[in-house]
């Protein structure tokens, strides 16, 4: 199976906040950083890399369904920032980490997450907003297109994978506002599936394609917001385990099995490092789809 072609054309222009030389700048001062789906996999790896990048006055808000996994990650990040686990939101000059356990696929979870965002972003001291929409699911990949007849199942999938990302992003941008001299960046964790159809993956491909287009529209409507669709590549995660064991289409299932057997899956931290570099350099066209293999 071929990988998609290179970077898609963006719908905006970079506002000149990157570094022309390509070298990574220093830590980001006073950043409100939000990562959804942070409790495991790519989101967890990315949170670990973002934490040291956040300078004084910053807050890292972690969103996921598992309260226990979030608490464990938060304790690890605080310990790394302060040299000891203080057990509080902030150590002495250390990183402030907040956790919100919420199921973004249901109204109550989305309300809880939205309320946490509004409370956090009312703080006028932040000079930067970074929102990473990472939360997502595969859906029932054992089913073919013709098996997808249950409206509730379909709506539940799209509610979690599309609607919640739209609502959270709109809430965050409205709460933060267009502050003079401040930067706003929104990242959508995309996929090759946003560009290429995979048999047995009708829900996942549709969801990823819709999210890409949704964020391209955001880039067009809001030229002051930096928007990136980042496809992290075939990651060695629980999702890939499902892909190679549960995919209904035999050819697709064998393709993922071969990737695993030939050790061609990508470690989450390696892909997260590439995303961090993109954010540090900040030279991508706003709205662009950038694949791991393009960097």
Tab-separated table of C-alpha atoms in Angstrom, residues 129-294:
chain	number	residue	atom	x	y	z
A	129	UNK	CA	-2.628	28.849	23.096
A	130	UNK	CA	-1.786	25.371	21.799
A	131	UNK	CA	-4.660	22.917	21.384
A	132	UNK	CA	-3.899	19.386	20.166
A	133	UNK	CA	-6.983	17.444	19.070
A	134	UNK	CA	-5.614	13.932	19.459
A	135	UNK	CA	-8.567	11.968	20.888
A	136	UNK	CA	-10.038	9.502	18.425
A	137	UNK	CA	-11.150	5.927	17.875
A	138	UNK	CA	-11.140	3.321	15.099
A	139	UNK	CA	-14.769	2.294	15.273
A	140	UNK	CA	-15.828	-1.270	14.491
A	141	UNK	CA	-13.331	-2.146	11.753
A	142	UNK	CA	-14.624	-5.710	11.565
A	143	UNK	CA	-17.568	-4.328	9.552
A	144	UNK	CA	-17.723	-3.555	5.857
A	145	UNK	CA	-19.571	-0.543	4.456
A	146	UNK	CA	-22.730	-2.617	3.943
A	147	UNK	CA	-22.687	-3.721	7.603
A	148	UNK	CA	-22.974	-0.154	8.861
A	149	UNK	CA	-26.747	0.154	9.197
A	150	UNK	CA	-27.114	1.140	12.872
A	151	UNK	CA	-27.717	4.907	12.977
A	152	UNK	CA	-26.938	5.131	16.697
A	153	UNK	CA	-23.564	3.425	16.223
A	154	UNK	CA	-22.665	5.736	13.339
A	155	UNK	CA	-23.786	8.914	15.100
A	156	UNK	CA	-21.951	7.916	18.287
A	157	UNK	CA	-18.747	7.429	16.315
A	158	UNK	CA	-18.952	10.782	14.530
A	159	UNK	CA	-19.992	12.582	17.711
A	160	UNK	CA	-16.772	11.519	19.429
A	161	UNK	CA	-14.425	11.782	16.464
A	162	UNK	CA	-15.711	14.909	14.702
A	163	UNK	CA	-18.291	16.874	16.684
A	164	UNK	CA	-16.348	16.939	19.944
A	165	UNK	CA	-13.200	18.252	18.202
A	166	UNK	CA	-15.242	21.013	16.573
A	167	UNK	CA	-16.953	21.996	19.827
A	168	UNK	CA	-13.776	21.948	21.919
A	169	UNK	CA	-11.782	23.929	19.381
A	170	UNK	CA	-14.493	26.564	18.995
A	171	UNK	CA	-14.838	26.806	22.779
A	172	UNK	CA	-11.082	27.215	23.254
A	173	UNK	CA	-10.662	29.849	20.544
A	174	UNK	CA	-13.639	31.877	21.770
A	175	UNK	CA	-12.422	31.695	25.377
A	176	UNK	CA	-8.866	32.713	24.489
A	177	UNK	CA	-9.863	35.400	21.997
A	178	UNK	CA	-7.687	37.338	19.572
A	179	UNK	CA	-5.240	38.837	22.071
A	180	UNK	CA	-2.781	41.343	20.575
A	181	UNK	CA	0.706	39.893	20.369
A	182	UNK	CA	-0.471	36.384	21.308
A	183	UNK	CA	-0.331	33.247	19.167
A	184	UNK	CA	-2.964	30.557	18.731
A	185	UNK	CA	-2.182	27.137	17.257
A	186	UNK	CA	-4.609	24.272	16.680
A	187	UNK	CA	-3.350	20.802	15.768
A	188	UNK	CA	-5.527	18.018	14.414
A	189	UNK	CA	-4.005	14.549	14.649
A	190	UNK	CA	-4.852	13.266	11.210
A	191	UNK	CA	-4.004	10.129	9.242
A	192	UNK	CA	-3.207	8.784	5.800
A	193	UNK	CA	-6.839	7.632	6.025
A	194	UNK	CA	-7.926	11.260	5.633
A	195	UNK	CA	-6.610	11.060	2.059
A	196	UNK	CA	-6.821	7.386	1.092
A	197	UNK	CA	-9.749	4.901	1.403
A	198	UNK	CA	-9.069	1.715	3.404
A	199	UNK	CA	-11.501	-1.224	3.074
A	200	UNK	CA	-13.341	-2.020	6.347
A	201	UNK	CA	-12.428	1.426	7.658
A	202	UNK	CA	-15.382	3.491	6.381
A	203	UNK	CA	-15.994	5.190	9.727
A	204	UNK	CA	-12.348	5.947	10.471
A	205	UNK	CA	-11.530	7.230	6.974
A	206	UNK	CA	-14.674	9.367	6.880
A	207	UNK	CA	-13.973	10.794	10.320
A	208	UNK	CA	-10.365	11.672	9.529
A	209	UNK	CA	-11.264	13.213	6.156
A	210	UNK	CA	-14.010	15.294	7.758
A	211	UNK	CA	-11.688	16.524	10.501
A	212	UNK	CA	-9.026	17.562	7.988
A	213	UNK	CA	-11.540	19.577	5.981
A	214	UNK	CA	-13.076	21.046	9.123
A	215	UNK	CA	-9.701	22.409	10.221
A	216	UNK	CA	-8.871	23.639	6.723
A	217	UNK	CA	-12.055	25.714	6.922
A	218	UNK	CA	-10.881	27.061	10.291
A	219	UNK	CA	-7.561	28.091	8.718
A	220	UNK	CA	-9.419	29.909	5.949
A	221	UNK	CA	-11.865	31.677	8.259
A	222	UNK	CA	-9.338	32.595	10.957
A	223	UNK	CA	-6.028	33.643	9.341
A	224	UNK	CA	-4.741	34.677	12.763
A	225	UNK	CA	-4.896	31.053	13.961
A	226	UNK	CA	-2.162	28.590	12.985
A	227	UNK	CA	-3.759	25.284	11.953
A	228	UNK	CA	-1.988	21.983	11.284
A	229	UNK	CA	-3.294	18.567	10.239
A	230	UNK	CA	-0.503	16.161	11.276
A	231	UNK	CA	-0.555	12.501	10.216
A	232	UNK	CA	1.744	10.664	12.669
A	233	UNK	CA	2.266	7.531	10.555
A	234	UNK	CA	1.584	3.883	11.493
A	235	UNK	CA	2.205	3.995	15.240
A	236	UNK	CA	3.057	1.044	17.452
A	237	UNK	CA	0.020	1.465	19.714
A	238	UNK	CA	-3.048	-0.421	20.930
A	239	UNK	CA	-4.873	0.935	17.878
A	240	UNK	CA	-2.434	-0.876	15.590
A	241	UNK	CA	-2.993	-4.070	17.557
A	242	UNK	CA	-6.705	-3.745	16.802
A	243	UNK	CA	-5.920	-2.983	13.160
A	244	UNK	CA	-3.985	-6.207	12.611
A	245	UNK	CA	-6.361	-8.437	14.573
A	246	UNK	CA	-9.846	-6.977	14.026
A	247	UNK	CA	-9.884	-5.516	10.499
A	248	UNK	CA	-12.591	-7.290	8.486
A	249	UNK	CA	-10.821	-7.007	5.138
A	250	UNK	CA	-8.248	-9.810	4.941
A	251	UNK	CA	-5.823	-7.885	2.727
A	252	UNK	CA	-5.792	-4.904	5.060
A	253	UNK	CA	-5.377	-7.130	8.104
A	254	UNK	CA	-2.382	-8.842	6.501
A	255	UNK	CA	-0.886	-5.469	5.545
A	256	UNK	CA	-0.888	-4.352	9.183
A	257	UNK	CA	0.443	-7.724	10.318
A	258	UNK	CA	3.374	-7.356	7.903
A	259	UNK	CA	4.137	-3.861	9.206
A	260	UNK	CA	4.360	-5.323	12.706
A	261	UNK	CA	6.395	-8.374	11.702
A	262	UNK	CA	8.904	-6.265	9.733
A	263	UNK	CA	9.169	-3.787	12.626
A	264	UNK	CA	8.000	-0.935	10.412
A	265	UNK	CA	5.657	0.564	12.997
A	266	UNK	CA	6.726	3.928	14.419
A	267	UNK	CA	7.308	4.558	18.103
A	268	UNK	CA	4.903	7.236	19.339
A	269	UNK	CA	7.685	9.317	20.866
A	270	UNK	CA	9.557	9.446	17.535
A	271	UNK	CA	6.506	10.777	15.702
A	272	UNK	CA	5.672	13.157	18.552
A	273	UNK	CA	9.190	14.589	18.301
A	274	UNK	CA	8.602	15.395	14.636
A	275	UNK	CA	5.371	17.188	15.511
A	276	UNK	CA	7.136	19.173	18.217
A	277	UNK	CA	9.780	20.227	15.691
A	278	UNK	CA	7.042	21.401	13.313
A	279	UNK	CA	5.512	23.481	16.085
A	280	UNK	CA	8.860	24.943	17.110
A	281	UNK	CA	9.811	25.936	13.575
A	282	UNK	CA	6.246	27.137	12.837
A	283	UNK	CA	6.822	27.403	9.083
A	284	UNK	CA	4.021	25.141	7.793
A	285	UNK	CA	1.236	26.718	5.682
A	286	UNK	CA	-1.788	27.106	7.938
A	287	UNK	CA	-4.326	24.370	7.195
A	288	UNK	CA	-1.739	22.030	5.658
A	289	UNK	CA	-1.790	18.229	5.947
A	290	UNK	CA	1.744	17.151	6.889
A	291	UNK	CA	2.664	13.472	7.073
A	292	UNK	CA	5.369	11.956	9.301
A	293	UNK	CA	7.190	10.732	6.185
A	294	UNK	CA	7.243	14.204	4.620
